[in-house]
Coordinates of C-alpha atoms and ligand atoms in Angstrom, one line a residue:
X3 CA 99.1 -29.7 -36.5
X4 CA 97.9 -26.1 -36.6
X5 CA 98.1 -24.5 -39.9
X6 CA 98.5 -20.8 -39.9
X7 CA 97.1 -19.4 -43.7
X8 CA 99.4 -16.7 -44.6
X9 CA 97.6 -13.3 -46.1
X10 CA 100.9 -11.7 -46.5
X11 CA 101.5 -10.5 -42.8
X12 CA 104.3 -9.7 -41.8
X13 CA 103.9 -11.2 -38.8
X14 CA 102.2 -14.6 -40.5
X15 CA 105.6 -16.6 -39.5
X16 CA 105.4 -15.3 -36.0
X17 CA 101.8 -17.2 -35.1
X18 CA 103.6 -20.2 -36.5
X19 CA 106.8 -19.8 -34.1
X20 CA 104.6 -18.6 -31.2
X21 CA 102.2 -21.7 -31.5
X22 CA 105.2 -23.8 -31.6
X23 CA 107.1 -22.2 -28.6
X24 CA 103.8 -23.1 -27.0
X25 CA 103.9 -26.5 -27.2
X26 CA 102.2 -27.1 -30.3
X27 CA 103.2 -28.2 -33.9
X28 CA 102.4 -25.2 -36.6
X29 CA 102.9 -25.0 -40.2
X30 CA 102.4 -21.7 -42.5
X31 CA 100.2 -22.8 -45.5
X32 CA 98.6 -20.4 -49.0
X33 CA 94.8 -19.7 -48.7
X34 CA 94.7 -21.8 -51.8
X35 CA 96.1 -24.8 -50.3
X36 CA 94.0 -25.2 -46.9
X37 CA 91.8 -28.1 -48.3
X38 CA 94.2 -30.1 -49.9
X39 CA 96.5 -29.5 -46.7
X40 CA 94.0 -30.8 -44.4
X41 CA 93.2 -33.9 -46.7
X42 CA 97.0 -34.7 -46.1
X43 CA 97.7 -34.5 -42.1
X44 CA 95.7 -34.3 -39.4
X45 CA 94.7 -30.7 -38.9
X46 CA 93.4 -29.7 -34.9
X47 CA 92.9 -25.8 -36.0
X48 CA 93.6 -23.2 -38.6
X49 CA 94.6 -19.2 -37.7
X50 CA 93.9 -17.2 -40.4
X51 CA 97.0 -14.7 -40.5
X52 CA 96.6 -11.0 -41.4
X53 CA 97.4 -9.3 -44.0
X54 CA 98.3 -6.0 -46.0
X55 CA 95.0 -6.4 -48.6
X56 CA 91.5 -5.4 -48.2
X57 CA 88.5 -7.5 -48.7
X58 CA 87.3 -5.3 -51.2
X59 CA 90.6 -5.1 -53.1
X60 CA 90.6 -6.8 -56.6
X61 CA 92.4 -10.2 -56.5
X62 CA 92.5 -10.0 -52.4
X63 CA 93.5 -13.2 -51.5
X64 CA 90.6 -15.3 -50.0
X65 CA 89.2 -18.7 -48.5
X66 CA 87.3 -21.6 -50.2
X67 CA 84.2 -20.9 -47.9
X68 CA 83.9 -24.7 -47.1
X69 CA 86.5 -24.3 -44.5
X70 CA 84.4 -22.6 -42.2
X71 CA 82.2 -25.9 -42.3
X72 CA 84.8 -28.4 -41.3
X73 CA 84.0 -28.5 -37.7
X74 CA 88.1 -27.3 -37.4
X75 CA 88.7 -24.1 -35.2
X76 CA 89.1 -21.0 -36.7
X77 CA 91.0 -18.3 -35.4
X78 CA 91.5 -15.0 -37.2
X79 CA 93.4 -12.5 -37.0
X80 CA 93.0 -8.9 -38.2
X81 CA 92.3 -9.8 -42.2
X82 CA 91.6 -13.2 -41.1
X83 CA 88.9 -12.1 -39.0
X84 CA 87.7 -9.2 -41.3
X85 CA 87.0 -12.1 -43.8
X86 CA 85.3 -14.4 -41.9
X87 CA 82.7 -11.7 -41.8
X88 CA 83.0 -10.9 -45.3
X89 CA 82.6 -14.1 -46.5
X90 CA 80.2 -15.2 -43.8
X91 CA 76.3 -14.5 -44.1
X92 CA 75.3 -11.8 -42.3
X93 CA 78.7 -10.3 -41.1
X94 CA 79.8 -6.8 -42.6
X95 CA 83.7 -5.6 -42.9
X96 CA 84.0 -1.9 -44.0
X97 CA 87.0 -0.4 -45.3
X98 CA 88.0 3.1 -42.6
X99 CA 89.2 6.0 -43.9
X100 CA 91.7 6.1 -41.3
X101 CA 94.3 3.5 -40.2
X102 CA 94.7 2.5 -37.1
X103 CA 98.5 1.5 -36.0
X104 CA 99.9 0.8 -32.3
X105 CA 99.3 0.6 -28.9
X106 CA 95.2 0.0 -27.7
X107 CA 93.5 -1.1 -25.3
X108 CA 91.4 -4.2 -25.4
X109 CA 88.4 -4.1 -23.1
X110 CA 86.4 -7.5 -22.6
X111 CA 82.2 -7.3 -22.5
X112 CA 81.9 -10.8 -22.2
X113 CA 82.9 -14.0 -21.5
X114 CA 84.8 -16.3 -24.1
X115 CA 87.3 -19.0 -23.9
X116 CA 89.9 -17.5 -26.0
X117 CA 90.1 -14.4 -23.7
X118 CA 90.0 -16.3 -20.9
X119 CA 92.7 -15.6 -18.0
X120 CA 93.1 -11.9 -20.0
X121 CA 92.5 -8.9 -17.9
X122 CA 89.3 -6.7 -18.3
X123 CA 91.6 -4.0 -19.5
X124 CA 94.7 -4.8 -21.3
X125 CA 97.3 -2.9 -23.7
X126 CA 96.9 -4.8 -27.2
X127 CA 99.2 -3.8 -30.7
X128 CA 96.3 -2.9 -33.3
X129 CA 97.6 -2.5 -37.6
X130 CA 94.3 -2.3 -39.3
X131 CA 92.8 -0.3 -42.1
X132 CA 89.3 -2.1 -42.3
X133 CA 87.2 -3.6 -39.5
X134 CA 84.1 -5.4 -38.6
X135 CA 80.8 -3.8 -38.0
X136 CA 78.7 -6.5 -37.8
X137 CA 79.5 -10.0 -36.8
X138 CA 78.2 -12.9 -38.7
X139 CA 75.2 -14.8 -37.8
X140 CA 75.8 -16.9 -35.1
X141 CA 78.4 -14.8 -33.9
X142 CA 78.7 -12.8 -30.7
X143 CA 80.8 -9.5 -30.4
X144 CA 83.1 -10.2 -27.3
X145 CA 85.5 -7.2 -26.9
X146 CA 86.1 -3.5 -27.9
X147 CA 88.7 -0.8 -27.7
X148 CA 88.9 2.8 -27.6
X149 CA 87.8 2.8 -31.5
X150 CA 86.1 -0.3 -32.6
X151 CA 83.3 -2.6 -31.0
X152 CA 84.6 -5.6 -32.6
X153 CA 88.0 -6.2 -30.7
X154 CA 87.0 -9.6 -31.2
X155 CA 84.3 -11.9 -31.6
X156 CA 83.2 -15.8 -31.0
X157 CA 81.1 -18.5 -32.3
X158 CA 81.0 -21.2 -29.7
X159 CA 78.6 -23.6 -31.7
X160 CA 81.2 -23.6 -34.6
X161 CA 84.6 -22.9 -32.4
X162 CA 85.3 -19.6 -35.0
X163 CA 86.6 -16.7 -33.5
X164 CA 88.0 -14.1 -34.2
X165 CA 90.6 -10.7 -33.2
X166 CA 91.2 -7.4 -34.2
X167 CA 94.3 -7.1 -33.1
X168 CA 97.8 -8.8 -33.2
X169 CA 98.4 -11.4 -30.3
X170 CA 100.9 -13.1 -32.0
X171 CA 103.3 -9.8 -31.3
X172 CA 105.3 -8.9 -28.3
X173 CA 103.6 -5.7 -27.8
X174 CA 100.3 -7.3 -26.9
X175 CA 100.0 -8.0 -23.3
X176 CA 98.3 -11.6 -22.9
X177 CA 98.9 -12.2 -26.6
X178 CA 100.5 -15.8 -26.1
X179 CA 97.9 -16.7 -23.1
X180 CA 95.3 -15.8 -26.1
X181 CA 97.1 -18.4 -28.4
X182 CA 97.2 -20.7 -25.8
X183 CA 93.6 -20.7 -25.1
X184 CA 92.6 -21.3 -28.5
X185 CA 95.3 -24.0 -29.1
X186 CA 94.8 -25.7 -25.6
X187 CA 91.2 -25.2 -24.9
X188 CA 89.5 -25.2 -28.2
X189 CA 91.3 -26.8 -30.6
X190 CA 92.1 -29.3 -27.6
X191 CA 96.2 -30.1 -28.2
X192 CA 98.0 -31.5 -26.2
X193 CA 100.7 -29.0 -25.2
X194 CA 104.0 -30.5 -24.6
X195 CA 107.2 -28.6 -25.4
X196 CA 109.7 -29.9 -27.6
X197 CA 112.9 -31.0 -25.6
X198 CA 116.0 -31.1 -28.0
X199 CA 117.4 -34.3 -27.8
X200 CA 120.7 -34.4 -29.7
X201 CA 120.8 -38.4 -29.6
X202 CA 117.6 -39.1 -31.1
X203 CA 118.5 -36.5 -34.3
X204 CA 122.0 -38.1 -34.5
X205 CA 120.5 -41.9 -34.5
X206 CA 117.9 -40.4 -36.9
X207 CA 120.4 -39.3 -39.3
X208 CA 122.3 -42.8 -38.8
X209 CA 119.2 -45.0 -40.3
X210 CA 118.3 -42.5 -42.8
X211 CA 122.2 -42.1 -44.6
X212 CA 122.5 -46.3 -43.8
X213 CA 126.4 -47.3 -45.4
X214 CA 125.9 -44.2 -47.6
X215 CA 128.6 -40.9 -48.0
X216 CA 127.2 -37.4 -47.6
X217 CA 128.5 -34.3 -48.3
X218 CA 128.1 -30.8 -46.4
X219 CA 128.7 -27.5 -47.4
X220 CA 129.7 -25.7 -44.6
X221 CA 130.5 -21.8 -44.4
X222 CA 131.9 -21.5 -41.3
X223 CA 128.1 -19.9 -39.8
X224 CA 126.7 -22.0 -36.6
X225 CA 123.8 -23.6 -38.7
X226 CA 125.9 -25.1 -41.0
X227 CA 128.5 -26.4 -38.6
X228 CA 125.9 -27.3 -36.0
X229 CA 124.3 -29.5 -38.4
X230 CA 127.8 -31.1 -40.0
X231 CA 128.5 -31.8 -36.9
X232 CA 125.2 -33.5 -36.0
X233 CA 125.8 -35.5 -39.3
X234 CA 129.5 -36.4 -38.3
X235 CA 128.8 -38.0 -35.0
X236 CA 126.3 -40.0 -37.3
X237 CA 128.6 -41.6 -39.7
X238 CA 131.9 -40.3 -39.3
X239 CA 134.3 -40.5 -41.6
X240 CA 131.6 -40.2 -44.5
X241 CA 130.8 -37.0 -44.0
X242 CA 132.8 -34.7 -46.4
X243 CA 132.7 -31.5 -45.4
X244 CA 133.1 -28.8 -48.6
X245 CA 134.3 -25.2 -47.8
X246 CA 133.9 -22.7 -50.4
X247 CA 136.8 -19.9 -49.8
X248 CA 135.0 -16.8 -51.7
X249 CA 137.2 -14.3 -50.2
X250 CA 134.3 -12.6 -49.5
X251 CA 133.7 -13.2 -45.5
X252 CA 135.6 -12.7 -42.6
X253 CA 139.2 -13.1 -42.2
X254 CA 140.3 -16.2 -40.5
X255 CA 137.0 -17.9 -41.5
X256 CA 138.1 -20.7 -43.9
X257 CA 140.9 -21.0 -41.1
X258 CA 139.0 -21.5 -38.2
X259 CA 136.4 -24.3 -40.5
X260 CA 139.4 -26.4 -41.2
X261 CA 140.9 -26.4 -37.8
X262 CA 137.3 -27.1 -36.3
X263 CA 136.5 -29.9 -38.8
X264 CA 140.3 -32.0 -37.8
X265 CA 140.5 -31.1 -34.4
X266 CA 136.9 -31.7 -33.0
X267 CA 135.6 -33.9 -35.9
X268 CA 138.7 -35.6 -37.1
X269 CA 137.2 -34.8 -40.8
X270 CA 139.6 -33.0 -42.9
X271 CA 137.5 -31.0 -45.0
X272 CA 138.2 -30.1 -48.6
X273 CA 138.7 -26.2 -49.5
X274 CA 137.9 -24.5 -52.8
X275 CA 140.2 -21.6 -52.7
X276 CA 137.8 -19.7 -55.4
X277 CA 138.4 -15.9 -54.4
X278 CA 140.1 -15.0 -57.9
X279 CA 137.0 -16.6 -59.6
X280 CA 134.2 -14.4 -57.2
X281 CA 136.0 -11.1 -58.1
X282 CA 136.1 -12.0 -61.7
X283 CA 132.3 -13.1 -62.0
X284 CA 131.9 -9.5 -59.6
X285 CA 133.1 -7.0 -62.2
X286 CA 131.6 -4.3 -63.1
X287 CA 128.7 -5.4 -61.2
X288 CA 127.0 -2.6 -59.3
X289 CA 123.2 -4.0 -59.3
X290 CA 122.7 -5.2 -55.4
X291 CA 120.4 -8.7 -56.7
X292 CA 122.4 -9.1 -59.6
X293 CA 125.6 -9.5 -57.1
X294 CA 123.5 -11.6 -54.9
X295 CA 122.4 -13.7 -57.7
X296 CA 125.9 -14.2 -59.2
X297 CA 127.4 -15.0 -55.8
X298 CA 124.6 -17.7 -55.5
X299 CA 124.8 -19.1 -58.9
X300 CA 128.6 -19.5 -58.4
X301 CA 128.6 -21.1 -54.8
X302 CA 126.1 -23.8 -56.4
X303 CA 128.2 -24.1 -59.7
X304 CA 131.5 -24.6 -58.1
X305 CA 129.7 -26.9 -55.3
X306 CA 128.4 -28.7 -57.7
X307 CA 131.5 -30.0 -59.8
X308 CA 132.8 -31.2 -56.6
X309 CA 129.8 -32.9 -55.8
X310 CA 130.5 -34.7 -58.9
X311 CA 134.0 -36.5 -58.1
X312 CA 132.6 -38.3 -55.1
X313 CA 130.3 -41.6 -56.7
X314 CA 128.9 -43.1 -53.2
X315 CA 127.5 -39.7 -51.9
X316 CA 123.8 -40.2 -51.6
X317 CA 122.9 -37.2 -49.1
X318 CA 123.6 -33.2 -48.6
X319 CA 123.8 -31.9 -45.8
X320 CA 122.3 -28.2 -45.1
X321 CA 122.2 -25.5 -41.6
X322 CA 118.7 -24.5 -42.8
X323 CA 116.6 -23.3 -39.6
X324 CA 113.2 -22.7 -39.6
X325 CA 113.6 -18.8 -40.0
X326 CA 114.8 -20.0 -43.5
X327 CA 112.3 -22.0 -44.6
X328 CA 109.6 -19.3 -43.6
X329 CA 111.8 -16.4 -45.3
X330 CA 112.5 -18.5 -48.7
X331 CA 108.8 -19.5 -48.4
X332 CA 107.8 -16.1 -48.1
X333 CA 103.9 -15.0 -48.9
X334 CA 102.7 -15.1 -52.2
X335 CA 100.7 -11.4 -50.7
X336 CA 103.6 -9.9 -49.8
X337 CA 106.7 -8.0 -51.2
X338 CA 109.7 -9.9 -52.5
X339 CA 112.6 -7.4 -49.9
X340 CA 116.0 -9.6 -51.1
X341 CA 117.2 -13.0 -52.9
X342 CA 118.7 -14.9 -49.7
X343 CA 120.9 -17.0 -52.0
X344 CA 121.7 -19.5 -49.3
X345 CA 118.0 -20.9 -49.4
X346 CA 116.2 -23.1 -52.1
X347 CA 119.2 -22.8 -54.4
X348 CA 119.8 -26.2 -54.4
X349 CA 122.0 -28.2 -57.1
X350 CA 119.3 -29.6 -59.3
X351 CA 120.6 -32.3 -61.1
X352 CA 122.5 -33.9 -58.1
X353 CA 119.9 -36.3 -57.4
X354 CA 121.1 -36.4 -53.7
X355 CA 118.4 -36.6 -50.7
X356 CA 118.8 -33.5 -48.1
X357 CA 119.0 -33.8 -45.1
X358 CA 118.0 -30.9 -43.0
X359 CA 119.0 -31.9 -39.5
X360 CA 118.0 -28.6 -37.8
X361 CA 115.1 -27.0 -39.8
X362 CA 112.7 -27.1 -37.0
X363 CA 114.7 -25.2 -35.0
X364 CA 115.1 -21.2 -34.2
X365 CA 118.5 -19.9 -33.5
X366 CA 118.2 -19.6 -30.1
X367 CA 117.8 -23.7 -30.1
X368 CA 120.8 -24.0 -32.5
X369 CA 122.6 -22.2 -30.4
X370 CA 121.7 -24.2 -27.0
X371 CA 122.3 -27.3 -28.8
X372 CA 125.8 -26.1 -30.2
X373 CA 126.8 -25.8 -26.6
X374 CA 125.4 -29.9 -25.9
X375 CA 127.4 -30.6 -28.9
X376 CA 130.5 -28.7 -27.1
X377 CA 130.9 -26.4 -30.2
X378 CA 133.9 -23.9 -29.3
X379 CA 132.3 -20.1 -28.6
X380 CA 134.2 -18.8 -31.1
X381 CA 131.3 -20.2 -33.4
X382 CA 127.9 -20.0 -31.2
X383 CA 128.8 -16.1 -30.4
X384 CA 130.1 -14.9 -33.5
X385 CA 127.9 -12.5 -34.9
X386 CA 126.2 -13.7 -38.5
X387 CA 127.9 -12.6 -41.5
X388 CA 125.8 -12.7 -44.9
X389 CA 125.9 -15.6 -47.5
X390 CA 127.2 -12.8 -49.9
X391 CA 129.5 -11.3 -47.4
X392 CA 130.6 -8.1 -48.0
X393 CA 129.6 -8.0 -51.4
X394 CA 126.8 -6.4 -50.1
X395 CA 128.4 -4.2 -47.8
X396 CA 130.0 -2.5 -50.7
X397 CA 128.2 0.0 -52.4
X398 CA 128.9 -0.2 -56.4
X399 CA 131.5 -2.3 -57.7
X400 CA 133.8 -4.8 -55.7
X401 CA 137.4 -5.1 -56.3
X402 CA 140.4 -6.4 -54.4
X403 CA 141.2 -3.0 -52.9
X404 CA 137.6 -1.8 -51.6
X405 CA 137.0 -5.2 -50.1
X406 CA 140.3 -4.8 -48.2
X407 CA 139.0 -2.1 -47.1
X408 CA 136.0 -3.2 -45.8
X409 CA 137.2 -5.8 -44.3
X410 CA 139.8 -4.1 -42.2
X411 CA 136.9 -1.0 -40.9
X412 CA 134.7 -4.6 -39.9
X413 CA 137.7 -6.2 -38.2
X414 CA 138.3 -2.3 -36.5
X415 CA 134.5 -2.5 -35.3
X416 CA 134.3 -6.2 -33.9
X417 CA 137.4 -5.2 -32.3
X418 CA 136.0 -2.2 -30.9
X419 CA 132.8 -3.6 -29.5
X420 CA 134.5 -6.7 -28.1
X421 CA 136.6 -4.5 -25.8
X422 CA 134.1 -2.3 -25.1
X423 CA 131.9 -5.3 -24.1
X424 CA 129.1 -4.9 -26.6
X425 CA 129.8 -7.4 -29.1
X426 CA 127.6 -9.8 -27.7
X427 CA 124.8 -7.5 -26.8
X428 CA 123.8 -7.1 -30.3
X429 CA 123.1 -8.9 -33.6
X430 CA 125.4 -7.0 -36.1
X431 CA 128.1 -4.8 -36.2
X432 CA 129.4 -4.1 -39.2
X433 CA 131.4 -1.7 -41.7
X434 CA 130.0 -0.3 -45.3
X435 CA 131.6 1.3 -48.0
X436 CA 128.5 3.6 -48.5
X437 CA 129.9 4.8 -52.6
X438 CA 130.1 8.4 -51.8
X439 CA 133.6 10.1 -51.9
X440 CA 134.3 13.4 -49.3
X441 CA 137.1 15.4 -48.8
X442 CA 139.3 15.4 -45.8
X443 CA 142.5 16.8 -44.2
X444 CA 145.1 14.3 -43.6
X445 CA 148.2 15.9 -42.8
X446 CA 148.4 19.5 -44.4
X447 CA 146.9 17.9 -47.8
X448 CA 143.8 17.6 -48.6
X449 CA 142.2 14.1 -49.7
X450 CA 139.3 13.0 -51.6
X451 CA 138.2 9.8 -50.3
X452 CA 135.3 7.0 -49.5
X453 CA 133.1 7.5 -47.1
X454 CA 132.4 4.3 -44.6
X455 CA 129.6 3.9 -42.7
X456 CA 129.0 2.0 -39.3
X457 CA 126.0 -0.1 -38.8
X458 CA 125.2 -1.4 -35.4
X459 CA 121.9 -3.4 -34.8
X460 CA 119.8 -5.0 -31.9
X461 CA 117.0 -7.3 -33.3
X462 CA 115.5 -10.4 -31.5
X463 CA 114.7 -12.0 -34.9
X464 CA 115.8 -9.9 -37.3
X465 CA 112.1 -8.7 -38.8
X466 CA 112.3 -5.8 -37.1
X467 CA 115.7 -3.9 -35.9
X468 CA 116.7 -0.6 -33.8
X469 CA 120.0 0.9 -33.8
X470 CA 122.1 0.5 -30.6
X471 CA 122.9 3.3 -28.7
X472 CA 126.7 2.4 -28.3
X473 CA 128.8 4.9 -26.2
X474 CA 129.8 8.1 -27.8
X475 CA 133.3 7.3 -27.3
X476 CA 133.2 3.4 -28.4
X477 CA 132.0 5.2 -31.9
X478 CA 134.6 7.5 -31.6
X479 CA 137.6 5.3 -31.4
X480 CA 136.3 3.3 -34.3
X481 CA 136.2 6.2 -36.6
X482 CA 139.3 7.4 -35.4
X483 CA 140.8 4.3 -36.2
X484 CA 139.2 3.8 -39.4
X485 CA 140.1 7.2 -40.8
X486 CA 143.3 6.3 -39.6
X487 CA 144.1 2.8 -40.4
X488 CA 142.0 2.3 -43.3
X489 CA 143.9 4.1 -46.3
X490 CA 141.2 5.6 -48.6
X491 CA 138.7 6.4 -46.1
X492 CA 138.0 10.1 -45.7
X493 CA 134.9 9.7 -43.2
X494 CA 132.6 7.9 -41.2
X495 CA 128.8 8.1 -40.8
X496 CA 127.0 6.2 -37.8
X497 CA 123.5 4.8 -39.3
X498 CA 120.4 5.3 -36.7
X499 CA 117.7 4.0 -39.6
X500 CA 115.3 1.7 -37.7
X501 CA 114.2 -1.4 -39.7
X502 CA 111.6 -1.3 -41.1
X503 CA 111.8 1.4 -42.8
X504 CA 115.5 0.2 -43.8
X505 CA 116.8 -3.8 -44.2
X506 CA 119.7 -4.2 -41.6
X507 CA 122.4 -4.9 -44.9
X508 CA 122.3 -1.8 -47.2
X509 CA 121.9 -4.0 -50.1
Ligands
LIG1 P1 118.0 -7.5 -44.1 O1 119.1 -6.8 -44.8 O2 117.1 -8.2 -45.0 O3 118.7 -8.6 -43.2 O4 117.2 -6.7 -43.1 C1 118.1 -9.5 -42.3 C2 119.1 -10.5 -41.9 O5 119.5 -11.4 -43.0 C3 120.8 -11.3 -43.3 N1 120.9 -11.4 -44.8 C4 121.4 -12.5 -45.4 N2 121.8 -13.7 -45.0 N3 122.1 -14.4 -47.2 C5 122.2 -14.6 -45.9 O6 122.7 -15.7 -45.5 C6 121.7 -13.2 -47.7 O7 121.6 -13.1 -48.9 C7 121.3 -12.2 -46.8 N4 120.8 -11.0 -46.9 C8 120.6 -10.5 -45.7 C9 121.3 -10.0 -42.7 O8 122.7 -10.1 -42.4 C10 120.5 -9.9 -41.4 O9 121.0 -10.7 -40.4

């Protein structure tokens, strides 16, 4: 195992999935929990992840020194490396008046292991406020770049090392050969990559649920049917499926669970039509985490009682990826953006065991073993749709008539980039009732109505996001069609917000 200490990077989760597409298994762990982690598995080498803080910051998060005596590798990166010299005799990390954010170039004086295979001059992604000026003792400087002298820096003696910038991001040039070096050479795993093997997880499942029942809740997304279906060529006929009908996701949805679950599974699943009770508990409700937080608390509620009826059930079934876990995880050092209800909000007093057949995988591995699994396209290429659906597409309150609304402008966009032949180049497409009202001419009368906006996104895993430059005319037919079709509408805005700044959902 490699553990990867999370300082509240944004990019803390990506070490972990980059170590792990290497070959290697990685785990995101607290500063305060590296000991205690280590006593418990077998721990080949610890990054140290970056991180918004500053050493010299009150309350900055930090390391029990003793780690750095272990005799464990040590990478770190950015803040992890800033603090090894901090907390390190003889090193010195000062805080710079100026930021440093974006391309560099990393220029290598000497030889080390962890640059080894790198060119002399290569591009590298720098986001730094503070830096090194002086190593520790024991410590050799190794690189530089146009504006510091401590691009990185080694201690063979004690395998520590440590990097200014990111390598963990796209953007740096041998980023993942740097990874690999460390994992490979120094911390000395044995790379082998993980080959998905659908029978094992199935006979897995099969000895852990034994003669027991277990119960799914499946929205209709790829993880959760992916990993129903896992369970179902497990035990069959004791799997009971549970569909939760909110009214608030995509038409055709409930439809195309049920007819998925008897036709491919033989399971006929069991559907809470519950869309009266969603608009009831959403009115008057305008605040975007108070929406999310009702829609959570009534999924679970409702889910719940219907746990309930069934005595023999001994296991739930959830689609949580790996993405999941890191999100709900989160960092203790960094910002809370949204509630994802659809994480962690577990039924508490069920008392059943979860079972969590593909939470080591990314959604590029879901979706590779949804095709093993023979898993109709309709489900591995539909585009995600939100746990609270289009709740959060509306802006302000939802009632029956704006969520008709919505719905019909989405159905006009997927429609619109399917023919177009964009609807599989990106990761969302979507309508929003933005809450504004403008005037328009429809006929020879004038009309005050809402105003819609389109949101189209590319992102390869959703942390970051740009908008796609769709044709012209592909746009223009969907806001024709909208200001046409969709009565109430009275114009439509195209949204070219980047993320960050923005989240991809407006709420
Ligand atoms: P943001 O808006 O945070 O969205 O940039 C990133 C990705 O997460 C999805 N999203 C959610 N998915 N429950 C979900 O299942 C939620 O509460 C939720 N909020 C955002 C969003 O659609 C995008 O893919």
């Amino acid at each position: 195992m490699i553990v990867v200490v999370d300082f509240g990077s944004q990019t803390a989760h990506l070490i972990a999935r980059r170590i792990r597409e290497l070959g290697a298994p990685a785990e995101l762990i607290h500063p305060e929990n590296v000991l205690s982690e280590i006593k418990k598995q077998k721990v080949r080498g610890i990054i140290l992840s970056g991180g918004p803080a500053s050493v010299y910051e009150k309350n900055a998060p930090t390391l029990d020194r003793r780690i750095f005596d272990l005799g464990i590798p040590i990478l770190g990166i950015c803040y992890g490396q800033q603090l090894t010299a901090h907390l390190l005799s003889g090193g010195k990390t000062v805080k710079d008046r100026v930021r440093e954010d974006g391309p560099a170039t990393l220029v290598i004086d000497r030889e080390c292991i962890i640059l080894r295979g790198v060119s002399p001059h290569s591009r590298i992604w720098m986001s730094h406020g503070d830096t090194v000026i002086k190593p520790p003792r024991g410590f050799e400087l190794v690189a530089h770049s146009e504006t510091i002298s401590s691009a990185a820096m080694k201690n063979d003696a004690k395998k520590i090392y440590g990097v200014q910038f990111h390598p963990e991001v796209e953007h740096t040039e041998h980023g993942q050969l740097i990874l690999r070096n460390f994992v490979e050479l120094i911390c000395r795993v044995k790379l082998s990559k993980q080959k998905l093997d659908k029978t094992s997880i199935i006979s897995a499942i099969r000895n852990k649920v034994g003669e027991k029942h277990a119960i799914a809740a499946v929205s209709g997304g790829l993880d959760s049917t992916v990993a129903a279906t896992l369970v179902a060529k497990a035990i069959g006929k004791r799997l009971i499926p549970i569909h939760v009908h909110s009214g608030l996701m995509r038409t055709g949805t409930t439809e195309r669970v049920e007819s998925f679950f008897k036709r491919y599974l033989g399971i006929t699943p069991i559907i809470l039509n519950k869309q009266t009770e969603f608009l009831k508990a959403l009115k008057g409700v305008i605040d975007p985490e108070q929406k999310r937080k009702i829609i959570g608390k009534l999924y679970i509620d409702l889910f719940e009682k219907e746990c309930k009826r069934y005595k023999s059930v001994g296991f739930l079934v959830q689609g949580t990826i790996y993405s999941d876990v890191i999100e709900s995880k989160g960092s203790k050092h960094s910002a809370n953006i949204k509630s994802h209800h659809n994480v962690g909000g577990l039924p508490k007093d069920l008392k059943l065991e979860l079972i969590e057949p593909i939470r080591e995988l990314y959604t590029d591995q879901v979706r590779s073993l949804a095709k093993e699994l023979k898993i109709p396209n309709e489900f591995i290429f539909e585009q995600p749709h939100p746990g609270p659906g289009y709740a959060i597409r509306i802006i302000g309150e939802v009632t029956s008539e704006r969520l008709e609304r919505v719905r019909k402008a989405d159905e006009i966009v997927m429609e619109e980039m399917k023919k177009a032949g964009w609807y599989k180049k990106v990761l969302h497409s979507f309508a929003i009732l933005t809450g504004t009202s403008s005037t328009s001419v429809k006929g020879d009368g004038r009309v005050y109505g809402e105003v819609m906006a389109i949101r189209i996104v590319s992102s390869k895993d959703r942390m970051t996001a740009d908008w796609t430059r769709v044709p012209y005319g592909t746009l223009q037919k969907m806001v024709s069609r909208i200001t046409n079709e969709v009565p109430g509408v009275s114009r439509v805005v195209y949204d070219i917000t980047t993320k960050p700044p923005a989240t991809i959902e407006w709420e």
